[in-house]
Amino acid sequence: AQSVAQPEDQVNVAEGNPLTVKCTYSVSGNPYLFWYVQYPNRGLQFLLKYITGDNLVKGSYGFEAEFNKSQTSFHLKKPSALVSDSALYFCAVRDRRTGRRALTFGSGTRLQVQP
Amino acid sequence: NAGVTQTPKFQVLKTGQSMTLQCAQDMNHNSMYWYRQDPGMGLRLIYYSASEGTTDKGEVPNGYNVSRLNKREFSLRLESAAPSQTSVYFCASSEEQGEWSPLHFGNGTRLTVT
């Protein structure tokens, strides 16, 4: 089975400070990992993905994520937060070994960036 | 550039009523999905369709049926709505090639069952 944990319901950060949103995963094989963002009353939007190769993945809007196989983590980061980054963030995983097409999502982390 | 379009945006049903949520995509994607989103639980997969003519159950299929009408359209039906089905429903699509293909989501249908 594949699963994702986002241990923080909410992360608060001041504008201009670095931010981290945490994600850990569990799969039987190797993972495909994704981050999505959701703004109010909208569907999820794709931010970035890890397939293979470099452990640091860069995505949209200045976000990046670091894949750590030994810790089974895929934390989302940004060097300098903006108020407009305030949204709900979801981590998701797909297990390569099972070939299961559908993603499993975490419960989401609300990011609040204070001016 | 519509992407994934869901109708209706909002719906209120009484317990026992039926309804169909519609979804259409114009990106020529082969795979389509229905998720429900509940507070604190993230998104849970109801059904998905890897290609036209095929459908598979996800994590929470009970109480739902789906139809992949053609490549563009994937509908979700509630035959006898229950209060536990109060949720926000999202349709999504992705390219078939590559399991790393990201999902493209519609803006959701907010359903309340009283």
PDB file of C-alpha atoms in Angstrom:
ATOM      1  CA  ALA A   1       0.000   0.000   0.000  1.00  0.00           C
ATOM      2  CA  GLN A   2       1.098   3.560  -0.574  1.00  0.00           C
ATOM      3  CA  SER A   3       0.576   6.351   1.938  1.00  0.00           C
ATOM      4  CA  VAL A   4       1.584   9.913   2.663  1.00  0.00           C
ATOM      5  CA  ALA A   5       1.828  11.810   5.945  1.00  0.00           C
ATOM      6  CA  GLN A   6       1.856  15.570   6.364  1.00  0.00           C
ATOM      7  CA  PRO A   7       2.516  16.005  10.077  1.00  0.00           C
ATOM      8  CA  GLU A   8       1.585  19.689  10.304  1.00  0.00           C
ATOM      9  CA  ASP A   9      -1.958  20.911   9.830  1.00  0.00           C
ATOM     10  CA  GLN A  10      -0.736  24.490   9.569  1.00  0.00           C
ATOM     11  CA  VAL A  11       2.573  26.280   9.065  1.00  0.00           C
ATOM     12  CA  ASN A  12       2.964  29.963   9.866  1.00  0.00           C
ATOM     13  CA  VAL A  13       5.835  32.008   8.483  1.00  0.00           C
ATOM     14  CA  ALA A  14       6.623  35.685   8.084  1.00  0.00           C
ATOM     15  CA  GLU A  15       6.923  37.153   4.621  1.00  0.00           C
ATOM     16  CA  GLY A  16      10.519  37.044   3.408  1.00  0.00           C
ATOM     17  CA  ASN A  17      11.453  34.126   5.640  1.00  0.00           C
ATOM     18  CA  PRO A  18      12.193  30.645   4.313  1.00  0.00           C
ATOM     19  CA  LEU A  19       9.402  28.091   4.519  1.00  0.00           C
ATOM     20  CA  THR A  20       9.278  24.315   4.782  1.00  0.00           C
ATOM     21  CA  VAL A  21       6.223  22.097   4.487  1.00  0.00           C
ATOM     22  CA  LYS A  22       6.915  18.535   5.552  1.00  0.00           C
ATOM     23  CA  CYS A  23       5.941  15.283   3.860  1.00  0.00           C
ATOM     24  CA  THR A  24       6.870  11.662   4.480  1.00  0.00           C
ATOM     25  CA  TYR A  25       5.757   8.722   2.398  1.00  0.00           C
ATOM     26  CA  SER A  26       5.505   4.958   2.435  1.00  0.00           C
ATOM     27  CA  VAL A  27       5.635   2.714  -0.633  1.00  0.00           C
ATOM     28  CA  SER A  28       6.765  -0.837  -1.272  1.00  0.00           C
ATOM     29  CA  GLY A  29       8.848   0.133  -4.291  1.00  0.00           C
ATOM     30  CA  ASN A  30      10.324   3.409  -5.456  1.00  0.00           C
ATOM     31  CA  PRO A  31       8.104   6.477  -5.473  1.00  0.00           C
ATOM     32  CA  TYR A  32       6.942   9.132  -7.814  1.00  0.00           C
ATOM     33  CA  LEU A  33       6.337  12.163  -5.572  1.00  0.00           C
ATOM     34  CA  PHE A  34       4.320  15.302  -6.197  1.00  0.00           C
ATOM     35  CA  TRP A  35       3.358  18.569  -4.572  1.00  0.00           C
ATOM     36  CA  TYR A  36       0.105  20.361  -5.338  1.00  0.00           C
ATOM     37  CA  VAL A  37      -1.299  23.680  -4.134  1.00  0.00           C
ATOM     38  CA  GLN A  38      -4.949  24.596  -3.625  1.00  0.00           C
ATOM     39  CA  TYR A  39      -6.285  28.137  -3.457  1.00  0.00           C
ATOM     40  CA  PRO A  40      -9.760  28.801  -2.008  1.00  0.00           C
ATOM     41  CA  ASN A  41     -12.652  27.410  -4.057  1.00  0.00           C
ATOM     42  CA  ARG A  42     -10.294  26.022  -6.685  1.00  0.00           C
ATOM     43  CA  GLY A  43      -8.990  22.646  -7.717  1.00  0.00           C
ATOM     44  CA  LEU A  44      -5.450  21.523  -6.993  1.00  0.00           C
ATOM     45  CA  GLN A  45      -2.629  22.852  -9.130  1.00  0.00           C
ATOM     46  CA  PHE A  46       0.559  20.917  -9.834  1.00  0.00           C
ATOM     47  CA  LEU A  47       3.739  22.464  -8.365  1.00  0.00           C
ATOM     48  CA  LEU A  48       6.534  19.951  -8.885  1.00  0.00           C
ATOM     49  CA  LYS A  49       7.409  16.276  -9.062  1.00  0.00           C
ATOM     50  CA  TYR A  50      10.238  13.878  -8.319  1.00  0.00           C
ATOM     51  CA  ILE A  51      10.767  11.023 -10.762  1.00  0.00           C
ATOM     52  CA  THR A  52      14.412  10.100 -10.524  1.00  0.00           C
ATOM     53  CA  GLY A  53      17.843  11.701 -10.518  1.00  0.00           C
ATOM     54  CA  ASP A  54      18.716  14.890  -8.668  1.00  0.00           C
ATOM     55  CA  ASN A  55      17.265  14.909  -5.159  1.00  0.00           C
ATOM     56  CA  LEU A  56      16.501  18.631  -5.324  1.00  0.00           C
ATOM     57  CA  VAL A  57      13.592  19.350  -7.598  1.00  0.00           C
ATOM     58  CA  LYS A  58      12.599  22.838  -8.702  1.00  0.00           C
ATOM     59  CA  GLY A  59       9.047  23.751  -9.555  1.00  0.00           C
ATOM     60  CA  SER A  60       6.618  26.585 -10.131  1.00  0.00           C
ATOM     61  CA  TYR A  61       6.529  29.914  -8.257  1.00  0.00           C
ATOM     62  CA  GLY A  62      10.034  29.475  -6.786  1.00  0.00           C
ATOM     63  CA  PHE A  63       9.195  26.318  -4.862  1.00  0.00           C
ATOM     64  CA  GLU A  64      11.557  23.383  -4.596  1.00  0.00           C
ATOM     65  CA  ALA A  65      11.484  20.048  -2.823  1.00  0.00           C
ATOM     66  CA  GLU A  66      14.144  17.743  -1.498  1.00  0.00           C
ATOM     67  CA  PHE A  67      13.836  14.000  -1.881  1.00  0.00           C
ATOM     68  CA  ASN A  68      15.481  12.007   0.906  1.00  0.00           C
ATOM     69  CA  LYS A  69      15.250   8.272   0.350  1.00  0.00           C
ATOM     70  CA  SER A  70      16.723   7.232   3.696  1.00  0.00           C
ATOM     71  CA  GLN A  71      14.214   9.367   5.598  1.00  0.00           C
ATOM     72  CA  THR A  72      11.407   8.696   3.095  1.00  0.00           C
ATOM     73  CA  SER A  73      10.708  12.411   2.978  1.00  0.00           C
ATOM     74  CA  PHE A  74       9.895  14.954   0.311  1.00  0.00           C
ATOM     75  CA  HIS A  75       9.744  18.361   2.031  1.00  0.00           C
ATOM     76  CA  LEU A  76       8.585  21.420   0.137  1.00  0.00           C
ATOM     77  CA  LYS A  77      10.717  24.546   0.496  1.00  0.00           C
ATOM     78  CA  LYS A  78      10.959  28.118  -0.617  1.00  0.00           C
ATOM     79  CA  PRO A  79      13.809  30.500   0.263  1.00  0.00           C
ATOM     80  CA  SER A  80      11.619  33.586   0.717  1.00  0.00           C
ATOM     81  CA  ALA A  81       7.890  33.322   1.404  1.00  0.00           C
ATOM     82  CA  LEU A  82       5.285  35.644  -0.113  1.00  0.00           C
ATOM     83  CA  VAL A  83       1.860  36.497   1.292  1.00  0.00           C
ATOM     84  CA  SER A  84       0.433  35.152  -1.956  1.00  0.00           C
ATOM     85  CA  ASP A  85       1.902  31.723  -1.116  1.00  0.00           C
ATOM     86  CA  SER A  86      -0.776  31.331   1.560  1.00  0.00           C
ATOM     87  CA  ALA A  87      -2.777  28.271   0.493  1.00  0.00           C
ATOM     88  CA  LEU A  88      -3.347  24.585   1.177  1.00  0.00           C
ATOM     89  CA  TYR A  89      -0.508  22.296   0.111  1.00  0.00           C
ATOM     90  CA  PHE A  90      -0.777  18.598  -0.632  1.00  0.00           C
ATOM     91  CA  CYS A  91       1.920  15.993  -1.016  1.00  0.00           C
ATOM     92  CA  ALA A  92       1.115  12.910  -3.112  1.00  0.00           C
ATOM     93  CA  VAL A  93       2.791   9.610  -3.976  1.00  0.00           C
ATOM     94  CA  ARG A  94       2.521   6.892  -6.558  1.00  0.00           C
ATOM     95  CA  ASP A  95       4.320   3.565  -6.119  1.00  0.00           C
ATOM     96  CA  ARG A  96       6.260   2.581  -9.248  1.00  0.00           C
ATOM     97  CA  ARG A  97       6.333  -1.070  -8.325  1.00  0.00           C
ATOM     98  CA  THR A  98       2.598  -1.623  -8.228  1.00  0.00           C
ATOM     99  CA  GLY A  99       2.004   0.392 -11.354  1.00  0.00           C
ATOM    100  CA  ARG A 100      -1.081   1.781  -9.699  1.00  0.00           C
ATOM    101  CA  ARG A 101      -2.057   4.797 -11.685  1.00  0.00           C
ATOM    102  CA  ALA A 102      -3.853   6.812  -9.067  1.00  0.00           C
ATOM    103  CA  LEU A 103      -2.138   9.108  -6.622  1.00  0.00           C
ATOM    104  CA  THR A 104      -2.467   8.902  -2.867  1.00  0.00           C
ATOM    105  CA  PHE A 105      -2.647  12.309  -1.223  1.00  0.00           C
ATOM    106  CA  GLY A 106      -1.705  13.518   2.224  1.00  0.00           C
ATOM    107  CA  SER A 107      -4.191  15.341   4.415  1.00  0.00           C
ATOM    108  CA  GLY A 108      -2.837  18.762   3.475  1.00  0.00           C
ATOM    109  CA  THR A 109      -0.946  21.559   5.237  1.00  0.00           C
ATOM    110  CA  ARG A 110      -2.282  25.079   5.383  1.00  0.00           C
ATOM    111  CA  LEU A 111       0.456  27.651   4.859  1.00  0.00           C
ATOM    112  CA  GLN A 112      -0.142  31.098   6.323  1.00  0.00           C
ATOM    113  CA  VAL A 113       2.361  33.798   5.375  1.00  0.00           C
ATOM    114  CA  GLN A 114       2.073  36.913   7.514  1.00  0.00           C
ATOM    115  CA  PRO A 115       2.980  40.319   6.076  1.00  0.00           C
TER     116      PRO A 115
ATOM    117  CA  ASN B   1      -8.310  26.921 -22.635  1.00  0.00           C
ATOM    118  CA  ALA B   2     -10.921  25.241 -20.435  1.00  0.00           C
ATOM    119  CA  GLY B   3      -8.915  22.251 -19.100  1.00  0.00           C
ATOM    120  CA  VAL B   4     -11.178  20.206 -16.805  1.00  0.00           C
ATOM    121  CA  THR B   5     -14.760  21.426 -16.456  1.00  0.00           C
ATOM    122  CA  GLN B   6     -17.117  20.201 -13.722  1.00  0.00           C
ATOM    123  CA  THR B   7     -20.831  20.789 -13.402  1.00  0.00           C
ATOM    124  CA  PRO B   8     -22.627  21.741 -11.281  1.00  0.00           C
ATOM    125  CA  LYS B   9     -20.532  23.900  -8.961  1.00  0.00           C
ATOM    126  CA  PHE B  10     -22.938  23.499  -6.041  1.00  0.00           C
ATOM    127  CA  GLN B  11     -25.717  21.050  -5.248  1.00  0.00           C
ATOM    128  CA  VAL B  12     -27.985  20.334  -2.298  1.00  0.00           C
ATOM    129  CA  LEU B  13     -29.717  16.948  -2.156  1.00  0.00           C
ATOM    130  CA  LYS B  14     -32.074  15.290   0.254  1.00  0.00           C
ATOM    131  CA  THR B  15     -31.183  11.864   1.590  1.00  0.00           C
ATOM    132  CA  GLY B  16     -32.161   9.211  -0.948  1.00  0.00           C
ATOM    133  CA  GLN B  17     -32.125  11.475  -3.982  1.00  0.00           C
ATOM    134  CA  SER B  18     -29.887  10.698  -6.930  1.00  0.00           C
ATOM    135  CA  MET B  19     -27.715  12.878  -9.096  1.00  0.00           C
ATOM    136  CA  THR B  20     -24.883  12.792 -11.610  1.00  0.00           C
ATOM    137  CA  LEU B  21     -21.795  14.953 -11.464  1.00  0.00           C
ATOM    138  CA  GLN B  22     -20.433  15.771 -14.876  1.00  0.00           C
ATOM    139  CA  CYS B  23     -16.808  16.158 -15.890  1.00  0.00           C
ATOM    140  CA  ALA B  24     -15.241  16.924 -19.248  1.00  0.00           C
ATOM    141  CA  GLN B  25     -11.653  17.591 -20.300  1.00  0.00           C
ATOM    142  CA  ASP B  26     -10.355  19.073 -23.523  1.00  0.00           C
ATOM    143  CA  MET B  27      -6.683  18.100 -23.211  1.00  0.00           C
ATOM    144  CA  ASN B  28      -6.996  14.747 -24.992  1.00  0.00           C
ATOM    145  CA  HIS B  29      -5.989  12.931 -21.804  1.00  0.00           C
ATOM    146  CA  ASN B  30      -6.605   9.224 -21.527  1.00  0.00           C
ATOM    147  CA  SER B  31      -6.866   8.903 -17.736  1.00  0.00           C
ATOM    148  CA  MET B  32      -9.573  10.481 -15.618  1.00  0.00           C
ATOM    149  CA  TYR B  33     -10.293  10.404 -11.899  1.00  0.00           C
ATOM    150  CA  TRP B  34     -12.886  11.281  -9.279  1.00  0.00           C
ATOM    151  CA  TYR B  35     -11.734  12.347  -5.823  1.00  0.00           C
ATOM    152  CA  ARG B  36     -13.584  13.601  -2.795  1.00  0.00           C
ATOM    153  CA  GLN B  37     -12.110  16.117  -0.391  1.00  0.00           C
ATOM    154  CA  ASP B  38     -13.079  16.194   3.261  1.00  0.00           C
ATOM    155  CA  PRO B  39     -11.562  18.389   5.999  1.00  0.00           C
ATOM    156  CA  GLY B  40      -8.466  16.842   7.553  1.00  0.00           C
ATOM    157  CA  MET B  41      -8.560  13.856   5.213  1.00  0.00           C
ATOM    158  CA  GLY B  42      -7.039  15.219   2.054  1.00  0.00           C
ATOM    159  CA  LEU B  43      -8.269  13.789  -1.215  1.00  0.00           C
ATOM    160  CA  ARG B  44      -9.508  10.236  -1.465  1.00  0.00           C
ATOM    161  CA  LEU B  45      -9.902   8.433  -4.751  1.00  0.00           C
ATOM    162  CA  ILE B  46     -13.407   7.235  -5.574  1.00  0.00           C
ATOM    163  CA  TYR B  47     -12.988   5.799  -9.077  1.00  0.00           C
ATOM    164  CA  TYR B  48     -10.637   6.211 -11.977  1.00  0.00           C
ATOM    165  CA  SER B  49     -10.541   5.399 -15.651  1.00  0.00           C
ATOM    166  CA  ALA B  50      -7.189   4.608 -17.218  1.00  0.00           C
ATOM    167  CA  SER B  51      -8.626   4.808 -20.717  1.00  0.00           C
ATOM    168  CA  GLU B  52     -11.899   5.029 -22.562  1.00  0.00           C
ATOM    169  CA  GLY B  53     -14.006   1.983 -21.783  1.00  0.00           C
ATOM    170  CA  THR B  54     -12.296   1.048 -18.518  1.00  0.00           C
ATOM    171  CA  THR B  55     -13.021   2.009 -14.928  1.00  0.00           C
ATOM    172  CA  ASP B  56     -11.537   0.895 -11.615  1.00  0.00           C
ATOM    173  CA  LYS B  57     -12.448   1.357  -7.985  1.00  0.00           C
ATOM    174  CA  GLY B  58     -10.382   3.580  -5.749  1.00  0.00           C
ATOM    175  CA  GLU B  59     -10.262   3.835  -1.968  1.00  0.00           C
ATOM    176  CA  VAL B  60     -13.881   4.849  -1.325  1.00  0.00           C
ATOM    177  CA  PRO B  61     -16.137   3.578  -4.140  1.00  0.00           C
ATOM    178  CA  ASN B  62     -19.162   2.522  -2.078  1.00  0.00           C
ATOM    179  CA  GLY B  63     -22.301   4.466  -2.919  1.00  0.00           C
ATOM    180  CA  TYR B  64     -20.973   5.697  -6.251  1.00  0.00           C
ATOM    181  CA  ASN B  65     -20.979   4.621  -9.866  1.00  0.00           C
ATOM    182  CA  VAL B  66     -19.086   6.044 -12.819  1.00  0.00           C
ATOM    183  CA  SER B  67     -19.375   6.140 -16.570  1.00  0.00           C
ATOM    184  CA  ARG B  68     -16.603   6.900 -19.025  1.00  0.00           C
ATOM    185  CA  LEU B  69     -18.867   8.117 -21.758  1.00  0.00           C
ATOM    186  CA  ASN B  70     -16.078   8.844 -24.227  1.00  0.00           C
ATOM    187  CA  LYS B  71     -12.502  10.066 -24.055  1.00  0.00           C
ATOM    188  CA  ARG B  72     -13.556  13.533 -22.900  1.00  0.00           C
ATOM    189  CA  GLU B  73     -16.245  12.773 -20.337  1.00  0.00           C
ATOM    190  CA  PHE B  74     -16.279  10.921 -17.022  1.00  0.00           C
ATOM    191  CA  SER B  75     -19.398  11.160 -14.863  1.00  0.00           C
ATOM    192  CA  LEU B  76     -19.977  10.236 -11.223  1.00  0.00           C
ATOM    193  CA  ARG B  77     -23.409   9.081 -10.077  1.00  0.00           C
ATOM    194  CA  LEU B  78     -24.879   8.938  -6.599  1.00  0.00           C
ATOM    195  CA  GLU B  79     -27.844   6.581  -6.774  1.00  0.00           C
ATOM    196  CA  SER B  80     -29.174   7.217  -3.271  1.00  0.00           C
ATOM    197  CA  ALA B  81     -27.434  10.107  -1.568  1.00  0.00           C
ATOM    198  CA  ALA B  82     -26.489   9.902   2.111  1.00  0.00           C
ATOM    199  CA  PRO B  83     -25.303  12.647   4.493  1.00  0.00           C
ATOM    200  CA  SER B  84     -21.882  10.936   4.589  1.00  0.00           C
ATOM    201  CA  GLN B  85     -21.500  11.889   0.940  1.00  0.00           C
ATOM    202  CA  THR B  86     -21.492  15.577   1.785  1.00  0.00           C
ATOM    203  CA  SER B  87     -18.138  16.634   0.391  1.00  0.00           C
ATOM    204  CA  VAL B  88     -16.324  18.525  -2.318  1.00  0.00           C
ATOM    205  CA  TYR B  89     -15.846  16.379  -5.405  1.00  0.00           C
ATOM    206  CA  PHE B  90     -12.979  16.875  -7.814  1.00  0.00           C
ATOM    207  CA  CYS B  91     -12.517  15.457 -11.246  1.00  0.00           C
ATOM    208  CA  ALA B  92      -8.998  15.224 -12.672  1.00  0.00           C
ATOM    209  CA  SER B  93      -7.274  13.993 -15.800  1.00  0.00           C
ATOM    210  CA  SER B  94      -3.743  13.028 -16.834  1.00  0.00           C
ATOM    211  CA  GLU B  95      -1.841  11.824 -19.852  1.00  0.00           C
ATOM    212  CA  GLU B  96      -1.595   8.080 -20.106  1.00  0.00           C
ATOM    213  CA  GLN B  97       2.043   7.940 -20.966  1.00  0.00           C
ATOM    214  CA  GLY B  98       4.160   7.903 -17.855  1.00  0.00           C
ATOM    215  CA  GLU B  99       3.002   7.330 -14.347  1.00  0.00           C
ATOM    216  CA  TRP B 100       4.695  10.579 -13.440  1.00  0.00           C
ATOM    217  CA  SER B 101       2.193  12.609 -15.405  1.00  0.00           C
ATOM    218  CA  PRO B 102       0.685  15.277 -13.138  1.00  0.00           C
ATOM    219  CA  LEU B 103      -3.040  15.513 -12.614  1.00  0.00           C
ATOM    220  CA  HIS B 104      -5.076  18.440 -13.901  1.00  0.00           C
ATOM    221  CA  PHE B 105      -8.035  19.245 -11.662  1.00  0.00           C
ATOM    222  CA  GLY B 106     -11.384  20.874 -12.166  1.00  0.00           C
ATOM    223  CA  ASN B 107     -12.662  23.480  -9.709  1.00  0.00           C
ATOM    224  CA  GLY B 108     -14.863  21.040  -7.846  1.00  0.00           C
ATOM    225  CA  THR B 109     -18.508  20.407  -7.023  1.00  0.00           C
ATOM    226  CA  ARG B 110     -19.621  21.210  -3.490  1.00  0.00           C
ATOM    227  CA  LEU B 111     -22.340  18.721  -2.531  1.00  0.00           C
ATOM    228  CA  THR B 112     -24.472  18.887   0.587  1.00  0.00           C
ATOM    229  CA  VAL B 113     -26.806  16.026   1.490  1.00  0.00           C
ATOM    230  CA  THR B 114     -29.404  16.837   4.140  1.00  0.00           C
TER     231      THR B 114
END
